[in-house]
Amino acid sequence: MEAIRLTDPEYYGHLRDYAVEQQLAGRPWAQTRQGLFINIRTYSEALYADLASAPEKDLIEYYGAEGAFARELQAMDMRLCADFAMGNLDLRPPLGTRMEYQANRISISRLTTAKAARDRPHSHRPPTEADVVAVYQSMLRRGASEDQASTFLRQGVQMMSLDDRCTTTIAYYEAVLDQPTARAARLIAADMRANAEISMADPSPR
């Protein structure tokens, strides 16, 4: 909540008022807490367009946090990891304190990275063919098969099996983070622009 207070005081006030209203209405704190969590998650999904212009260092740190979250999901439940890969992870049902904490960390990281983008915008060029080839080769080194890597880069994960969706997505995160700073930032910014388009087309939580 402190990160929200610092990055968006107006939104912080909205969350504070919501919590007070819920408590005055006699709602259990666990229910209020879950409502806050969903609210923050939904709000943070709308920030992808800002993320695409974040400074290189901030963008890469955020992507690293997302990749670590995917690893956590893989260890917990392959289906959750596959849902994350598809952009359909539903965090509304209780997932346990640890996973809620990790998911909330991603939302807060998204908030602070978006603020960095607004404060210090950086224009990232679109990825080049050499960038795509480099990340493909790195995906192979990270354990993806040639078919998995080429399918992911051409079509995404929609036609993959559950296990392949998860493992190939993680291989991609790691492959991007293996790249030199400028190249990694170009690839990540392109992902954020694509996510922004998806979020605008479908405003429901991803």
PDB file of C-alpha atoms in Angstrom:
ATOM      1  CA  MET A   1       0.000   0.000   0.000  1.00  0.00           C
ATOM      2  CA  GLU A   2       2.919   2.344   0.654  1.00  0.00           C
ATOM      3  CA  ALA A   3       4.021   2.010  -2.990  1.00  0.00           C
ATOM      4  CA  ILE A   4       0.513   2.947  -4.128  1.00  0.00           C
ATOM      5  CA  ARG A   5       0.433   5.940  -1.778  1.00  0.00           C
ATOM      6  CA  LEU A   6       3.683   7.185  -3.287  1.00  0.00           C
ATOM      7  CA  THR A   7       2.899   6.445  -6.943  1.00  0.00           C
ATOM      8  CA  ASP A   8      -0.788   7.397  -7.078  1.00  0.00           C
ATOM      9  CA  PRO A   9      -2.114   9.262  -4.009  1.00  0.00           C
ATOM     10  CA  GLU A  10      -5.590   9.650  -5.516  1.00  0.00           C
ATOM     11  CA  TYR A  11      -5.956   5.932  -6.088  1.00  0.00           C
ATOM     12  CA  TYR A  12      -4.569   5.258  -2.623  1.00  0.00           C
ATOM     13  CA  GLY A  13      -7.354   7.423  -1.220  1.00  0.00           C
ATOM     14  CA  HIS A  14      -9.897   5.387  -3.155  1.00  0.00           C
ATOM     15  CA  LEU A  15      -8.558   2.151  -1.650  1.00  0.00           C
ATOM     16  CA  ARG A  16      -8.537   3.635   1.849  1.00  0.00           C
ATOM     17  CA  ASP A  17     -12.160   4.784   1.485  1.00  0.00           C
ATOM     18  CA  TYR A  18     -13.173   1.356   0.176  1.00  0.00           C
ATOM     19  CA  ALA A  19     -11.584  -0.375   3.167  1.00  0.00           C
ATOM     20  CA  VAL A  20     -13.302   1.966   5.630  1.00  0.00           C
ATOM     21  CA  GLU A  21     -16.681   1.499   3.945  1.00  0.00           C
ATOM     22  CA  GLN A  22     -16.321  -2.276   4.022  1.00  0.00           C
ATOM     23  CA  GLN A  23     -15.414  -2.291   7.693  1.00  0.00           C
ATOM     24  CA  LEU A  24     -18.272   0.062   8.611  1.00  0.00           C
ATOM     25  CA  ALA A  25     -20.616  -2.279   6.754  1.00  0.00           C
ATOM     26  CA  GLY A  26     -19.450  -5.113   8.998  1.00  0.00           C
ATOM     27  CA  ARG A  27     -17.557  -7.071   6.338  1.00  0.00           C
ATOM     28  CA  PRO A  28     -14.936  -9.534   7.638  1.00  0.00           C
ATOM     29  CA  TRP A  29     -11.391  -8.204   7.210  1.00  0.00           C
ATOM     30  CA  ALA A  30     -10.469 -11.239   5.077  1.00  0.00           C
ATOM     31  CA  GLN A  31     -13.209 -10.279   2.608  1.00  0.00           C
ATOM     32  CA  THR A  32     -12.119  -6.630   2.599  1.00  0.00           C
ATOM     33  CA  ARG A  33      -8.504  -7.671   2.073  1.00  0.00           C
ATOM     34  CA  GLN A  34      -9.459  -9.875  -0.889  1.00  0.00           C
ATOM     35  CA  GLY A  35     -11.448  -6.995  -2.380  1.00  0.00           C
ATOM     36  CA  LEU A  36      -8.443  -4.695  -2.081  1.00  0.00           C
ATOM     37  CA  PHE A  37      -6.226  -7.310  -3.679  1.00  0.00           C
ATOM     38  CA  ILE A  38      -8.546  -7.713  -6.691  1.00  0.00           C
ATOM     39  CA  ASN A  39      -8.899  -3.933  -7.019  1.00  0.00           C
ATOM     40  CA  ILE A  40      -5.131  -3.403  -7.079  1.00  0.00           C
ATOM     41  CA  ARG A  41      -4.635  -6.275  -9.503  1.00  0.00           C
ATOM     42  CA  THR A  42      -7.243  -4.883 -11.916  1.00  0.00           C
ATOM     43  CA  TYR A  43      -5.876  -1.356 -11.668  1.00  0.00           C
ATOM     44  CA  SER A  44      -2.317  -2.461 -12.286  1.00  0.00           C
ATOM     45  CA  GLU A  45      -3.342  -4.356 -15.450  1.00  0.00           C
ATOM     46  CA  ALA A  46      -4.210  -0.999 -17.040  1.00  0.00           C
ATOM     47  CA  LEU A  47      -0.594   0.186 -16.765  1.00  0.00           C
ATOM     48  CA  TYR A  48       0.966  -1.835 -19.588  1.00  0.00           C
ATOM     49  CA  ALA A  49       1.048   1.137 -21.977  1.00  0.00           C
ATOM     50  CA  ASP A  50       3.089   3.084 -19.419  1.00  0.00           C
ATOM     51  CA  LEU A  51       5.418   0.117 -18.869  1.00  0.00           C
ATOM     52  CA  ALA A  52       6.379   0.092 -22.545  1.00  0.00           C
ATOM     53  CA  SER A  53       8.184   3.416 -22.055  1.00  0.00           C
ATOM     54  CA  ALA A  54       9.876   2.626 -18.733  1.00  0.00           C
ATOM     55  CA  PRO A  55      13.655   3.070 -18.430  1.00  0.00           C
ATOM     56  CA  GLU A  56      15.665  -0.023 -19.297  1.00  0.00           C
ATOM     57  CA  LYS A  57      16.723  -0.890 -15.753  1.00  0.00           C
ATOM     58  CA  ASP A  58      13.207  -0.583 -14.313  1.00  0.00           C
ATOM     59  CA  LEU A  59      11.678  -2.541 -17.176  1.00  0.00           C
ATOM     60  CA  ILE A  60      14.117  -5.420 -16.819  1.00  0.00           C
ATOM     61  CA  GLU A  61      13.676  -5.583 -13.036  1.00  0.00           C
ATOM     62  CA  TYR A  62       9.912  -5.759 -13.472  1.00  0.00           C
ATOM     63  CA  TYR A  63      10.201  -8.528 -16.073  1.00  0.00           C
ATOM     64  CA  GLY A  64      12.489 -10.454 -13.766  1.00  0.00           C
ATOM     65  CA  ALA A  65       9.838 -10.284 -11.040  1.00  0.00           C
ATOM     66  CA  GLU A  66       7.218 -11.621 -13.458  1.00  0.00           C
ATOM     67  CA  GLY A  67       9.516 -14.459 -14.476  1.00  0.00           C
ATOM     68  CA  ALA A  68      10.122 -15.383 -10.839  1.00  0.00           C
ATOM     69  CA  PHE A  69       6.356 -15.414 -10.271  1.00  0.00           C
ATOM     70  CA  ALA A  70       5.929 -17.827 -13.198  1.00  0.00           C
ATOM     71  CA  ARG A  71       8.506 -20.105 -11.565  1.00  0.00           C
ATOM     72  CA  GLU A  72       6.546 -19.962  -8.277  1.00  0.00           C
ATOM     73  CA  LEU A  73       3.361 -20.923 -10.102  1.00  0.00           C
ATOM     74  CA  GLN A  74       5.115 -23.798 -11.865  1.00  0.00           C
ATOM     75  CA  ALA A  75       6.223 -25.206  -8.525  1.00  0.00           C
ATOM     76  CA  MET A  76       2.736 -24.797  -7.069  1.00  0.00           C
ATOM     77  CA  ASP A  77       0.453 -25.938  -9.899  1.00  0.00           C
ATOM     78  CA  MET A  78       1.251 -26.412 -13.601  1.00  0.00           C
ATOM     79  CA  ARG A  79      -2.276 -25.368 -14.559  1.00  0.00           C
ATOM     80  CA  LEU A  80      -1.873 -22.016 -12.794  1.00  0.00           C
ATOM     81  CA  CYS A  81       1.431 -21.510 -14.596  1.00  0.00           C
ATOM     82  CA  ALA A  82      -0.233 -22.314 -17.930  1.00  0.00           C
ATOM     83  CA  ASP A  83      -3.049 -19.865 -17.136  1.00  0.00           C
ATOM     84  CA  PHE A  84      -0.420 -17.212 -16.398  1.00  0.00           C
ATOM     85  CA  ALA A  85       1.234 -17.958 -19.752  1.00  0.00           C
ATOM     86  CA  MET A  86      -2.132 -17.426 -21.465  1.00  0.00           C
ATOM     87  CA  GLY A  87      -2.770 -14.205 -19.556  1.00  0.00           C
ATOM     88  CA  ASN A  88      -5.810 -15.801 -17.892  1.00  0.00           C
ATOM     89  CA  LEU A  89      -4.619 -16.334 -14.333  1.00  0.00           C
ATOM     90  CA  ASP A  90      -7.620 -15.858 -12.048  1.00  0.00           C
ATOM     91  CA  LEU A  91      -6.440 -14.739  -8.626  1.00  0.00           C
ATOM     92  CA  ARG A  92      -9.895 -14.122  -7.219  1.00  0.00           C
ATOM     93  CA  PRO A  93     -10.281 -17.537  -5.555  1.00  0.00           C
ATOM     94  CA  PRO A  94      -8.001 -17.694  -2.492  1.00  0.00           C
ATOM     95  CA  LEU A  95      -4.634 -19.138  -3.501  1.00  0.00           C
ATOM     96  CA  GLY A  96      -2.996 -19.015  -0.104  1.00  0.00           C
ATOM     97  CA  THR A  97      -1.013 -16.305   1.620  1.00  0.00           C
ATOM     98  CA  ARG A  98       2.278 -16.954  -0.178  1.00  0.00           C
ATOM     99  CA  MET A  99       0.848 -16.787  -3.686  1.00  0.00           C
ATOM    100  CA  GLU A 100      -1.283 -13.750  -2.903  1.00  0.00           C
ATOM    101  CA  TYR A 101       1.844 -12.067  -1.559  1.00  0.00           C
ATOM    102  CA  GLN A 102       3.803 -12.915  -4.720  1.00  0.00           C
ATOM    103  CA  ALA A 103       0.996 -11.747  -7.011  1.00  0.00           C
ATOM    104  CA  ASN A 104       0.649  -8.534  -5.041  1.00  0.00           C
ATOM    105  CA  ARG A 105       4.404  -7.958  -5.405  1.00  0.00           C
ATOM    106  CA  ILE A 106       3.966  -8.082  -9.188  1.00  0.00           C
ATOM    107  CA  SER A 107       1.140  -5.549  -9.028  1.00  0.00           C
ATOM    108  CA  ILE A 108       3.209  -3.196  -6.870  1.00  0.00           C
ATOM    109  CA  SER A 109       6.245  -3.648  -9.124  1.00  0.00           C
ATOM    110  CA  ARG A 110       4.025  -2.744 -12.068  1.00  0.00           C
ATOM    111  CA  LEU A 111       2.912   0.417 -10.253  1.00  0.00           C
ATOM    112  CA  THR A 112       6.434   1.588  -9.451  1.00  0.00           C
ATOM    113  CA  THR A 113       7.717   0.745 -12.945  1.00  0.00           C
ATOM    114  CA  ALA A 114       4.839   2.656 -14.521  1.00  0.00           C
ATOM    115  CA  LYS A 115       5.667   5.655 -12.335  1.00  0.00           C
ATOM    116  CA  ALA A 116       9.299   5.449 -13.485  1.00  0.00           C
ATOM    117  CA  ALA A 117       7.995   5.486 -17.071  1.00  0.00           C
ATOM    118  CA  ARG A 118       5.950   8.613 -16.414  1.00  0.00           C
ATOM    119  CA  ASP A 119       8.819  10.324 -14.619  1.00  0.00           C
ATOM    120  CA  ARG A 120      11.619   9.249 -16.995  1.00  0.00           C
ATOM    121  CA  PRO A 121      10.069   8.011 -20.262  1.00  0.00           C
ATOM    122  CA  HIS A 122      12.316   6.068 -22.593  1.00  0.00           C
ATOM    123  CA  SER A 123      11.543   5.325 -26.241  1.00  0.00           C
ATOM    124  CA  HIS A 124      12.374   1.712 -27.081  1.00  0.00           C
ATOM    125  CA  ARG A 125      12.792   0.737 -30.718  1.00  0.00           C
ATOM    126  CA  PRO A 126      10.861  -2.333 -31.910  1.00  0.00           C
ATOM    127  CA  PRO A 127      12.831  -5.590 -31.731  1.00  0.00           C
ATOM    128  CA  THR A 128      14.967  -6.391 -34.759  1.00  0.00           C
ATOM    129  CA  GLU A 129      15.231  -9.725 -36.545  1.00  0.00           C
ATOM    130  CA  ALA A 130      18.604 -10.183 -34.816  1.00  0.00           C
ATOM    131  CA  ASP A 131      16.887  -9.690 -31.440  1.00  0.00           C
ATOM    132  CA  VAL A 132      14.372 -12.437 -32.218  1.00  0.00           C
ATOM    133  CA  VAL A 133      17.088 -14.825 -33.432  1.00  0.00           C
ATOM    134  CA  ALA A 134      19.145 -14.185 -30.292  1.00  0.00           C
ATOM    135  CA  VAL A 135      16.230 -14.866 -27.951  1.00  0.00           C
ATOM    136  CA  TYR A 136      15.322 -17.999 -29.952  1.00  0.00           C
ATOM    137  CA  GLN A 137      18.843 -19.354 -29.531  1.00  0.00           C
ATOM    138  CA  SER A 138      18.787 -18.512 -25.843  1.00  0.00           C
ATOM    139  CA  MET A 139      15.437 -20.315 -25.427  1.00  0.00           C
ATOM    140  CA  LEU A 140      17.082 -23.456 -26.795  1.00  0.00           C
ATOM    141  CA  ARG A 141      19.902 -23.097 -24.282  1.00  0.00           C
ATOM    142  CA  ARG A 142      17.265 -22.672 -21.555  1.00  0.00           C
ATOM    143  CA  GLY A 143      15.740 -26.041 -22.419  1.00  0.00           C
ATOM    144  CA  ALA A 144      13.008 -25.274 -24.964  1.00  0.00           C
ATOM    145  CA  SER A 145      12.888 -27.497 -28.037  1.00  0.00           C
ATOM    146  CA  GLU A 146      13.216 -25.992 -31.512  1.00  0.00           C
ATOM    147  CA  ASP A 147       9.510 -26.609 -32.097  1.00  0.00           C
ATOM    148  CA  GLN A 148       8.501 -25.019 -28.770  1.00  0.00           C
ATOM    149  CA  ALA A 149      10.679 -21.957 -29.309  1.00  0.00           C
ATOM    150  CA  SER A 150       9.624 -21.358 -32.910  1.00  0.00           C
ATOM    151  CA  THR A 151       5.935 -21.924 -32.135  1.00  0.00           C
ATOM    152  CA  PHE A 152       6.095 -19.554 -29.157  1.00  0.00           C
ATOM    153  CA  LEU A 153       7.759 -16.792 -31.160  1.00  0.00           C
ATOM    154  CA  ARG A 154       5.453 -17.181 -34.184  1.00  0.00           C
ATOM    155  CA  GLN A 155       2.100 -18.015 -32.610  1.00  0.00           C
ATOM    156  CA  GLY A 156       2.321 -17.752 -28.834  1.00  0.00           C
ATOM    157  CA  VAL A 157       1.201 -20.543 -26.498  1.00  0.00           C
ATOM    158  CA  GLN A 158      -2.446 -20.995 -27.502  1.00  0.00           C
ATOM    159  CA  MET A 159      -1.930 -24.296 -29.371  1.00  0.00           C
ATOM    160  CA  MET A 160       0.517 -25.763 -26.839  1.00  0.00           C
ATOM    161  CA  SER A 161      -0.181 -28.375 -24.188  1.00  0.00           C
ATOM    162  CA  LEU A 162      -0.547 -27.262 -20.581  1.00  0.00           C
ATOM    163  CA  ASP A 163       2.988 -28.269 -19.650  1.00  0.00           C
ATOM    164  CA  ASP A 164       4.503 -26.701 -22.772  1.00  0.00           C
ATOM    165  CA  ARG A 165       2.687 -23.407 -22.158  1.00  0.00           C
ATOM    166  CA  CYS A 166       4.289 -23.160 -18.745  1.00  0.00           C
ATOM    167  CA  THR A 167       7.809 -24.372 -19.477  1.00  0.00           C
ATOM    168  CA  THR A 168       8.158 -22.514 -22.786  1.00  0.00           C
ATOM    169  CA  THR A 169       6.941 -19.249 -21.267  1.00  0.00           C
ATOM    170  CA  ILE A 170       9.494 -19.570 -18.475  1.00  0.00           C
ATOM    171  CA  ALA A 171      12.211 -20.355 -21.026  1.00  0.00           C
ATOM    172  CA  TYR A 172      11.237 -17.165 -22.875  1.00  0.00           C
ATOM    173  CA  TYR A 173      11.409 -15.023 -19.730  1.00  0.00           C
ATOM    174  CA  GLU A 174      14.847 -16.415 -18.928  1.00  0.00           C
ATOM    175  CA  ALA A 175      16.026 -16.042 -22.534  1.00  0.00           C
ATOM    176  CA  VAL A 176      14.994 -12.395 -22.653  1.00  0.00           C
ATOM    177  CA  LEU A 177      16.716 -11.684 -19.358  1.00  0.00           C
ATOM    178  CA  ASP A 178      19.880 -13.357 -20.721  1.00  0.00           C
ATOM    179  CA  GLN A 179      20.179 -10.652 -23.395  1.00  0.00           C
ATOM    180  CA  PRO A 180      22.227  -7.439 -23.250  1.00  0.00           C
ATOM    181  CA  THR A 181      20.325  -4.616 -21.576  1.00  0.00           C
ATOM    182  CA  ALA A 182      19.172  -2.684 -24.664  1.00  0.00           C
ATOM    183  CA  ARG A 183      18.041  -5.817 -26.488  1.00  0.00           C
ATOM    184  CA  ALA A 184      16.181  -7.168 -23.439  1.00  0.00           C
ATOM    185  CA  ALA A 185      14.440  -3.818 -22.980  1.00  0.00           C
ATOM    186  CA  ARG A 186      13.338  -3.754 -26.645  1.00  0.00           C
ATOM    187  CA  LEU A 187      11.840  -7.222 -26.348  1.00  0.00           C
ATOM    188  CA  ILE A 188      10.110  -6.476 -23.048  1.00  0.00           C
ATOM    189  CA  ALA A 189       8.725  -3.151 -24.257  1.00  0.00           C
ATOM    190  CA  ALA A 190       7.237  -4.944 -27.275  1.00  0.00           C
ATOM    191  CA  ASP A 191       5.575  -7.447 -24.919  1.00  0.00           C
ATOM    192  CA  MET A 192       4.162  -4.605 -22.836  1.00  0.00           C
ATOM    193  CA  ARG A 193       2.744  -2.897 -25.926  1.00  0.00           C
ATOM    194  CA  ALA A 194       1.083  -6.167 -26.948  1.00  0.00           C
ATOM    195  CA  ASN A 195      -0.329  -6.603 -23.428  1.00  0.00           C
ATOM    196  CA  ALA A 196      -1.661  -3.052 -23.508  1.00  0.00           C
ATOM    197  CA  GLU A 197      -3.562  -3.828 -26.714  1.00  0.00           C
ATOM    198  CA  ILE A 198      -5.019  -6.976 -25.141  1.00  0.00           C
ATOM    199  CA  SER A 199      -6.021  -5.108 -21.981  1.00  0.00           C
ATOM    200  CA  MET A 200      -7.755  -2.391 -24.007  1.00  0.00           C
ATOM    201  CA  ALA A 201      -9.636  -5.010 -26.025  1.00  0.00           C
ATOM    202  CA  ASP A 202     -10.619  -6.954 -22.885  1.00  0.00           C
ATOM    203  CA  PRO A 203     -10.792  -4.849 -19.697  1.00  0.00           C
ATOM    204  CA  SER A 204     -11.377  -7.868 -17.423  1.00  0.00           C
ATOM    205  CA  PRO A 205      -8.474  -8.919 -15.144  1.00  0.00           C
ATOM    206  CA  ARG A 206      -5.893 -10.963 -17.029  1.00  0.00           C
TER     207      ARG A 206
END
